[in-house]
mmCIF file of C-alpha atoms in Angstrom:
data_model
loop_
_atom_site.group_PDB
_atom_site.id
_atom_site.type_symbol
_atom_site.label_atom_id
_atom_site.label_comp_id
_atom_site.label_asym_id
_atom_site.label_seq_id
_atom_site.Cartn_x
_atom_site.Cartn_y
_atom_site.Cartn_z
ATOM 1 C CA UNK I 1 91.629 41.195 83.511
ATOM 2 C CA UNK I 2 92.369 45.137 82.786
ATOM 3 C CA UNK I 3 95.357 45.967 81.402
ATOM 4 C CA UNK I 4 96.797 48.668 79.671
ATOM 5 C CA UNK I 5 99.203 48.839 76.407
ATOM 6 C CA UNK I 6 101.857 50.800 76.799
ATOM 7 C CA UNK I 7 103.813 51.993 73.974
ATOM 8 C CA UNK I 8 106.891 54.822 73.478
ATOM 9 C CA UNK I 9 104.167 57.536 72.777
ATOM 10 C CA UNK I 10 100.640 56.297 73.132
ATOM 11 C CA UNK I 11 98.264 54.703 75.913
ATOM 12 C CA UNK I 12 95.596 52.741 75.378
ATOM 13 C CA UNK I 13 93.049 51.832 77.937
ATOM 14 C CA UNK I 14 90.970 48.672 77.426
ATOM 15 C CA UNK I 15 88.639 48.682 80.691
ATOM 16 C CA UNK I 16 87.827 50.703 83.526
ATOM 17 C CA UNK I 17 90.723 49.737 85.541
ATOM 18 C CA UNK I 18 93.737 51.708 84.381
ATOM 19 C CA UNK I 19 97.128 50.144 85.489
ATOM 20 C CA UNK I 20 100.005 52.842 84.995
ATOM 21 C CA UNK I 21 103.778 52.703 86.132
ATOM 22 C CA UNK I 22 104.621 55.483 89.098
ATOM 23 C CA UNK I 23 107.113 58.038 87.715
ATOM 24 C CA UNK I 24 109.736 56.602 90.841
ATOM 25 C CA UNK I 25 110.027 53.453 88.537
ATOM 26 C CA UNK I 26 109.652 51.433 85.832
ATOM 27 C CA UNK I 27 108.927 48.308 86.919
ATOM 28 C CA UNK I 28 106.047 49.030 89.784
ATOM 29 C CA UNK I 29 102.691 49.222 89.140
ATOM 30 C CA UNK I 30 99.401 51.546 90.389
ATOM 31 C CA UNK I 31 95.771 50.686 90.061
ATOM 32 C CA UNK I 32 93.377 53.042 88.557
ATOM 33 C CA UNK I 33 89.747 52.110 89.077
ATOM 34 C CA UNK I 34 88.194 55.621 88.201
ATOM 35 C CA UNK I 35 88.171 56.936 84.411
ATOM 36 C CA UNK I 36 88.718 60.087 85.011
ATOM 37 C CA UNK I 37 91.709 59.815 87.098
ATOM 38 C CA UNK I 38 93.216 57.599 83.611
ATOM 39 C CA UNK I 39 92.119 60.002 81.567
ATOM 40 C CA UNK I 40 94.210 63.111 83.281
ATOM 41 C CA UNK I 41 97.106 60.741 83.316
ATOM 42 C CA UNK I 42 96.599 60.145 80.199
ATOM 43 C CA UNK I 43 96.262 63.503 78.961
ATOM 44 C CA UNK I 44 99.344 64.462 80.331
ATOM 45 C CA UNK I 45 101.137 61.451 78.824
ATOM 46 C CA UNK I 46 99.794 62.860 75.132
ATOM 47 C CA UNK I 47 100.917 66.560 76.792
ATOM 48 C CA UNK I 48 104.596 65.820 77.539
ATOM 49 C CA UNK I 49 104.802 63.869 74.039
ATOM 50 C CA UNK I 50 103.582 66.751 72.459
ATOM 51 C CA UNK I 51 106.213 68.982 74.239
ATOM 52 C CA UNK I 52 108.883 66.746 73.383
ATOM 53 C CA UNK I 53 108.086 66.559 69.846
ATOM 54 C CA UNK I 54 108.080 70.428 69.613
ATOM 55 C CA UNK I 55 111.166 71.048 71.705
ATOM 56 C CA UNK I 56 113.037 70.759 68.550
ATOM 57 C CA UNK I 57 112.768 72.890 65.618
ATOM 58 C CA UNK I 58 110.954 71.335 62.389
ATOM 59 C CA UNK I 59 113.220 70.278 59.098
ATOM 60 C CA UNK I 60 112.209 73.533 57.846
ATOM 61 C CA UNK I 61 112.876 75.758 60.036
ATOM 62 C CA UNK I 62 116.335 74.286 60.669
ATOM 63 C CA UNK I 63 117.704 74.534 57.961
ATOM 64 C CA UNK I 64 116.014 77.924 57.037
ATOM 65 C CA UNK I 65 118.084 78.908 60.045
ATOM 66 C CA UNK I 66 121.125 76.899 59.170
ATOM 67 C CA UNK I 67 121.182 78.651 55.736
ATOM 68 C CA UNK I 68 121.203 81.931 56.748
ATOM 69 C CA UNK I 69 123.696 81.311 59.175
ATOM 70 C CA UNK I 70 125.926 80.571 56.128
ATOM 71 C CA UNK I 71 127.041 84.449 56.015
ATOM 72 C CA UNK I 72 128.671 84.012 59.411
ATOM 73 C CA UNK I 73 131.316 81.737 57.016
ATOM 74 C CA UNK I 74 131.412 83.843 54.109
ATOM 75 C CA UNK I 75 131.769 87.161 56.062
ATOM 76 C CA UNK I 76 135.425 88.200 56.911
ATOM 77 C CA UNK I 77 136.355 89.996 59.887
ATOM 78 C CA UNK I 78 135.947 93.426 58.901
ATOM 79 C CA UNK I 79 138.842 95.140 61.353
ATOM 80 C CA UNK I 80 140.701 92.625 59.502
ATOM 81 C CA UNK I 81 139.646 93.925 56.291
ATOM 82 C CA UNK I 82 140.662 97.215 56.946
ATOM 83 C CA UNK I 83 143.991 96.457 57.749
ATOM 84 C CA UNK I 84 144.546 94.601 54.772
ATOM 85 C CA UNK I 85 144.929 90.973 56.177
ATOM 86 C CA UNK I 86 145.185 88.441 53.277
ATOM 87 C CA UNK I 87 142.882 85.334 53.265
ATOM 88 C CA UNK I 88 141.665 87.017 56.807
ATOM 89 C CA UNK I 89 139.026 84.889 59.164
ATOM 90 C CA UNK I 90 135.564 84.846 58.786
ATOM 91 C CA UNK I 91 132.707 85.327 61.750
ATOM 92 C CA UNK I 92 132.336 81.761 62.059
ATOM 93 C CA UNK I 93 136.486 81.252 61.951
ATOM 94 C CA UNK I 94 136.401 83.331 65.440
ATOM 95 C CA UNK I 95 133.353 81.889 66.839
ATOM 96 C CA UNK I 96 134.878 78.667 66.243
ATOM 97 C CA UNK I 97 138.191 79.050 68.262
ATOM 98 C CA UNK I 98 136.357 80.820 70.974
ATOM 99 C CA UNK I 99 134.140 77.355 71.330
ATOM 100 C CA UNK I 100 137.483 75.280 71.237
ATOM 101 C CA UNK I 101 138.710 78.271 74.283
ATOM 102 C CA UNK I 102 135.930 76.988 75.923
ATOM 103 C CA UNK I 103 136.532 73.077 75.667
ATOM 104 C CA UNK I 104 139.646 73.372 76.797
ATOM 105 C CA UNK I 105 139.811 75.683 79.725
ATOM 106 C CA UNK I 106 140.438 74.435 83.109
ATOM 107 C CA UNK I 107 137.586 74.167 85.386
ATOM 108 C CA UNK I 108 136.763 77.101 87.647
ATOM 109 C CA UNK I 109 134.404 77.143 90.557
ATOM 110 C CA UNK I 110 131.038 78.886 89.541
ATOM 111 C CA UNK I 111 131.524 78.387 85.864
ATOM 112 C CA UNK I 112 129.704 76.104 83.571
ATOM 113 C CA UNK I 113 132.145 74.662 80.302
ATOM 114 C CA UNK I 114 129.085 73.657 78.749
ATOM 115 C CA UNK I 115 127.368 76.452 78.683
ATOM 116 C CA UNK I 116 130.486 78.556 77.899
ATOM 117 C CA UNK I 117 130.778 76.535 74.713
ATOM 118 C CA UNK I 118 127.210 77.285 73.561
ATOM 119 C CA UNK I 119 127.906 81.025 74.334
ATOM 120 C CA UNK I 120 130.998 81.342 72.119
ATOM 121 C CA UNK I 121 129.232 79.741 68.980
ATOM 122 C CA UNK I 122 126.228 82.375 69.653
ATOM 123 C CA UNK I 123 128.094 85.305 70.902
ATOM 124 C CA UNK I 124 128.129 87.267 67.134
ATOM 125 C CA UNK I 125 125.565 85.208 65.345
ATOM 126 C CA UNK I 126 123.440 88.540 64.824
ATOM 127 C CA UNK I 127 126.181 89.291 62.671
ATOM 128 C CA UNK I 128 124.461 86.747 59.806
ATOM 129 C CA UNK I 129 122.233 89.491 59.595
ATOM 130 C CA UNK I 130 123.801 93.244 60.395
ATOM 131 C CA UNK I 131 127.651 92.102 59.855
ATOM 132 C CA UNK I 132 130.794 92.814 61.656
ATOM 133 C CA UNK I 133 130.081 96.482 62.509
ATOM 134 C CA UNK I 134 133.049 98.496 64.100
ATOM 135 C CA UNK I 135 133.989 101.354 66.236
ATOM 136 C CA UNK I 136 135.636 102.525 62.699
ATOM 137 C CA UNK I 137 132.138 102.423 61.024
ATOM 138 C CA UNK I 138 131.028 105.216 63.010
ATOM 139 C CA UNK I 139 127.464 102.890 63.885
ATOM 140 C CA UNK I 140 126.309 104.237 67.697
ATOM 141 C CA UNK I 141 126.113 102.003 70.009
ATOM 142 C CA UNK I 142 122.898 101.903 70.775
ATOM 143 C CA UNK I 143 121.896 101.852 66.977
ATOM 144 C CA UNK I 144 124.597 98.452 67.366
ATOM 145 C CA UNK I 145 122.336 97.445 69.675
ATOM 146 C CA UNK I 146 119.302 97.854 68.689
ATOM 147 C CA UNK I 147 120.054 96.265 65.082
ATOM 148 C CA UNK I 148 121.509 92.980 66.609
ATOM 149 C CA UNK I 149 118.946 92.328 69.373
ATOM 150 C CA UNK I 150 116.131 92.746 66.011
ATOM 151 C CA UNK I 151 118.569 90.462 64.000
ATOM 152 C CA UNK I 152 118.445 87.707 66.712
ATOM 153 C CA UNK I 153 114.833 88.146 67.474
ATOM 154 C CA UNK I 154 114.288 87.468 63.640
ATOM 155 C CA UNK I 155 116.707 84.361 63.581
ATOM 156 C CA UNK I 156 114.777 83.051 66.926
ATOM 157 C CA UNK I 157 111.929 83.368 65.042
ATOM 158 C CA UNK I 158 113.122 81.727 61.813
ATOM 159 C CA UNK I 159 114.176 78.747 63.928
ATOM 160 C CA UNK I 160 110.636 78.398 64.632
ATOM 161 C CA UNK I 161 110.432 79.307 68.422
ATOM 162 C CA UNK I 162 111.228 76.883 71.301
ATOM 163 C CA UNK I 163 113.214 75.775 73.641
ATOM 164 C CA UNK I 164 116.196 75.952 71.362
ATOM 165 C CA UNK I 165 115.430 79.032 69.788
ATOM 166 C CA UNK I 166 115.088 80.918 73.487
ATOM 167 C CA UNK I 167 117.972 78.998 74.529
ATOM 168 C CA UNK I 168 120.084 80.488 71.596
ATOM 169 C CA UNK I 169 118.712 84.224 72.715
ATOM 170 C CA UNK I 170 118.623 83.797 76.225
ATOM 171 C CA UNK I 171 122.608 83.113 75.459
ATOM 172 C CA UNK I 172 122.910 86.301 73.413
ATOM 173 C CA UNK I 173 121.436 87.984 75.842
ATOM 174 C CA UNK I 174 123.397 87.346 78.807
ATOM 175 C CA UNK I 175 126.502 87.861 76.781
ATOM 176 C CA UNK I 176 125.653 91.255 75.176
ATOM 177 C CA UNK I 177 124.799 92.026 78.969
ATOM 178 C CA UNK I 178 127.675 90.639 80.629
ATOM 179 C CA UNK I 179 125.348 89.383 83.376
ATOM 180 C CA UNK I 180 126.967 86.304 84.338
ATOM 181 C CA UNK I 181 130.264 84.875 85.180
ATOM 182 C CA UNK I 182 130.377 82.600 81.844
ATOM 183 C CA UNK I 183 129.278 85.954 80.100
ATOM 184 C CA UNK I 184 132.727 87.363 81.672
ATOM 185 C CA UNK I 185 134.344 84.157 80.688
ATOM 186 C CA UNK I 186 133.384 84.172 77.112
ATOM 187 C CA UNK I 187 133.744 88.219 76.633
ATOM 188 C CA UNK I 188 137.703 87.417 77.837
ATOM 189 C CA UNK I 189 137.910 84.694 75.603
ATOM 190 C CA UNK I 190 136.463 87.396 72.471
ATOM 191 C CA UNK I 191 139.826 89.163 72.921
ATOM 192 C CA UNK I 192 142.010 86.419 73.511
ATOM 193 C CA UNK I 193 141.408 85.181 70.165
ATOM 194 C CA UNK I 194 141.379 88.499 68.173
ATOM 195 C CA UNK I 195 144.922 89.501 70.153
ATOM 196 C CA UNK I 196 146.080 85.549 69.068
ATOM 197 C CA UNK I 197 145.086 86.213 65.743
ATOM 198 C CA UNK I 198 146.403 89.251 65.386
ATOM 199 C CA UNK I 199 149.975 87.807 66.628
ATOM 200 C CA UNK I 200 149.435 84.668 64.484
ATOM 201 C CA UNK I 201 149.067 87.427 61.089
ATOM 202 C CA UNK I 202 151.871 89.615 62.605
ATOM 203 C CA UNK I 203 154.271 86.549 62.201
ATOM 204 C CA UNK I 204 152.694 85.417 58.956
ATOM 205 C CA UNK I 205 152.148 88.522 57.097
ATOM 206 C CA UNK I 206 154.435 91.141 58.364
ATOM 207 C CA UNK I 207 152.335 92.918 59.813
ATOM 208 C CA UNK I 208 152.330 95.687 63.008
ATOM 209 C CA UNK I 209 149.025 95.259 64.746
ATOM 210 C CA UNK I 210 149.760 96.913 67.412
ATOM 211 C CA UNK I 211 146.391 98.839 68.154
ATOM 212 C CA UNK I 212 144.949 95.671 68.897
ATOM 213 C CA UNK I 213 146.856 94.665 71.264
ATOM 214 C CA UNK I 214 146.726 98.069 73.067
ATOM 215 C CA UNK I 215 142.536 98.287 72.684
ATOM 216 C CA UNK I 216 142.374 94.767 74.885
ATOM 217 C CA UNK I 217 145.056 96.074 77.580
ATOM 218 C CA UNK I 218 143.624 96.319 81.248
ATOM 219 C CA UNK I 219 140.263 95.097 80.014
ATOM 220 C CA UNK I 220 140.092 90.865 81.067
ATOM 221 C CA UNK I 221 137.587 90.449 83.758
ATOM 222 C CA UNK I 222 138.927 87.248 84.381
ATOM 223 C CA UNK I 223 141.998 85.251 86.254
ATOM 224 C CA UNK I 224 141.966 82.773 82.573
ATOM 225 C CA UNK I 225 141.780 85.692 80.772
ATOM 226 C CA UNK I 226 144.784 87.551 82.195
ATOM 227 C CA UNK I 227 146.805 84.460 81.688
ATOM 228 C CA UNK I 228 146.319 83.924 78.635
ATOM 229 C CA UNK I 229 146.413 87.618 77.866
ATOM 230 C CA UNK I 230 149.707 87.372 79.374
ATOM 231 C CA UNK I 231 150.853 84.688 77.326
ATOM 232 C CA UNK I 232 150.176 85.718 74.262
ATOM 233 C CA UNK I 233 151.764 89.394 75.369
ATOM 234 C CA UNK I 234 155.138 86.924 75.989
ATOM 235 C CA UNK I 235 155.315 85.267 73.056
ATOM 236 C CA UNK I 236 154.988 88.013 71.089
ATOM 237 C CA UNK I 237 157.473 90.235 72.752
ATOM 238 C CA UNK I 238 160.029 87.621 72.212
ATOM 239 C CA UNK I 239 159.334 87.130 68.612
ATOM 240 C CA UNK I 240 159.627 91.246 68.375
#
């Protein structure tokens, strides 16, 4: 009788009538009475393995990614730097409560959570490489520009390639572009937490941070960022 041996990531034929499952479902059966025809299926069987096994970066190359992300935790915010915050947040800090902005927003039509989370966690991981550069530093914009998009080419490339590593810049991209209405999303949610933080050190350290505030007013490009613009704006006029 011909049968065939299925395992999770090999085939192996044992006559020349191949018996394969139909991709509808698991538990039907087709009849293959030409060699060839096994063969291609085959071949693509031993194709889509190989893509699956490569959609992931290797041991190597993630944590030769993972390790230079590292800076984005030791880096502090540099505007916070030059105003003298004590203990102020690092990259990663922000990126952080922008992802948790994310998780808990309320659902709007045309917006995808999911990929607002990913966004928030990428949005200023260039900054491993070229660091928190400011309007203060006097850096162009384009020169900005030019040195983060060749900072997350090279960290796309450290990662090995891939889906993930084109899902990370395709991310990046969109953001720096504000193409999209999660782009729009996240870029609101960028302020948000630099205006919260900068409430959150006025309270703690005495500070007047005013210029913050004003460089973020009339600039949300979204209903959930106004709000919470808005609420922030409230609180802090009371505790003024």
């Amino acid at each position: 009788m011909s049968r065939l041996v299925f395992s999770f990531s090999t085939i192996t034929i044992t006559t020349k009538t191949f018996l394969l499952p139909p991709s509808s479902s698991p538990f039907h059966f087709r009849f293959f009475k030409s060699s060839s025809a096994a063969a291609r299926i085959c071949k693509m069987a031993s194709d889509s393995s190989s893509s699956s096994s490569s959609s992931s970066p290797s041991p190597s190359s993630a944590i030769d990614f993972l390790t230079l992300c590292h800076s984005l935790k030791s880096t502090k915010r540099a505007g916070w730097v030059k105003r003298d915050i004590a203990g102020p947040e690092s990259i990663a800090d922000h990126m952080y409560r922008m992802g948790l902005m994310a998780l808990i927003a309320s659902d709007a039509p045309g917006v995808n959570r999911d990929k607002c989370i990913k966004m928030a966690i990428v949005h200023d991981i260039a900054e491993a490489i070229v660091g928190d550069i400011t309007p203060s530093d006097g850096v162009p914009k384009v020169e900005k520009n030019r040195r983060e998009k060749e900072a997350i080419d090279h960290m796309c490339k450290l990662l090995g390639g891939g889906p993930r590593a084109e899902e990370i810049h395709e991310l990046w991209m969109e953001y720096e572009e504000n193409s999209t209405t999660e782009a729009k999303v996240v870029k609101d949610f960028d302020k948000i937490e630099m205006i919260l933080q900068a409430l959150e050190y006025e309270n703690e350290q005495n500070k007047d941070l005013e210029e913050f505030f004003e460089s973020t007013a009339g600039k949300f490009q979204t209903d959930l960022g106004k709000a919470w613009a808005s609420e922030i704006a409230s609180r802090r006029k009371k505790q003024g």
